[in-house]
XYZ file of C-alpha atoms in Angstrom:
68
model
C -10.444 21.265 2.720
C -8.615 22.685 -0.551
C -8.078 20.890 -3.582
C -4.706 20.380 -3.184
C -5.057 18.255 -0.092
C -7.023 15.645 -1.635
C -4.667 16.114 -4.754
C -1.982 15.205 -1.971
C -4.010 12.336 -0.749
C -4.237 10.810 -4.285
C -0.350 11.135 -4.552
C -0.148 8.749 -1.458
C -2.200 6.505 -2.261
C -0.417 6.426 -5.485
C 2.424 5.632 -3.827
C 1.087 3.250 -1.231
C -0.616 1.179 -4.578
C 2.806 1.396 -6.241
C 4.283 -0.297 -2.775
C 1.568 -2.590 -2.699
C 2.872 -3.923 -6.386
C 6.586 -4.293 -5.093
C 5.046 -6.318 -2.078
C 2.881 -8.225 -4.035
C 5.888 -9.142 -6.772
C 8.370 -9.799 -3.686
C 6.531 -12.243 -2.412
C 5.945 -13.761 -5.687
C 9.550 -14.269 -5.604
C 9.901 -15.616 -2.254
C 7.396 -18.272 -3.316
C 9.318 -18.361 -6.774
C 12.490 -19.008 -4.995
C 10.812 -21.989 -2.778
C 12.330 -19.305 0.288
C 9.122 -20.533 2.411
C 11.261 -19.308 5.810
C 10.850 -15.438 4.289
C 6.522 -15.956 3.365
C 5.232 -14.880 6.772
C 7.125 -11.622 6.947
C 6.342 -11.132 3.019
C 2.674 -11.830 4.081
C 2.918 -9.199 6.923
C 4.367 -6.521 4.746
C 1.416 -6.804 2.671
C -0.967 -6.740 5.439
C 0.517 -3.791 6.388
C 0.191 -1.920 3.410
C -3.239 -2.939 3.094
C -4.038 -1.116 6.234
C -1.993 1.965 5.213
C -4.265 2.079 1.877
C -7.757 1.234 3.721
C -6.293 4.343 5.798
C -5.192 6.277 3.385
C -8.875 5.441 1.317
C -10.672 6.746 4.356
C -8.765 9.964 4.822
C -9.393 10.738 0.775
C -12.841 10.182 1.269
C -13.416 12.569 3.664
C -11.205 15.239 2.377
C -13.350 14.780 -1.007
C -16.493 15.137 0.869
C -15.056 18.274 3.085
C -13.523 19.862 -0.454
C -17.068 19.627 -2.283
């Protein structure tokens, strides 16, 4: 696998940990805000970008290991 795969890789996961700090703040706000009706759908967001990154973690992994 070239290097500029995995440099792609990095770039999501970038991106995913950037989404994971908007999710993480937005529900900080919801709890803030005392909007307890909007915390379970907050809390699934973040769940889902958790799996995206544990994905995302995985796939760099083995495109480092291919690429050395």
């Amino acid at each position: 696998m070239p290097i500029d795969a995995v440099s792609e890789m990095l770039w999501r996961e970038r991106r995913l940990l950037e989404l994971l700090l908007f999710k993480l703040e937005e529900e900080q706000l919801v709890l803030a805000a005392g909007r307890n009706r909007w915390l379970a759908h907050a809390t699934r967001e973040l769940e889902t970008v958790f799996e995206e990154i544990n994905v995302a973690e995985l796939e760099r992994a083995v495109g480092v290991n291919a690429a050395a």
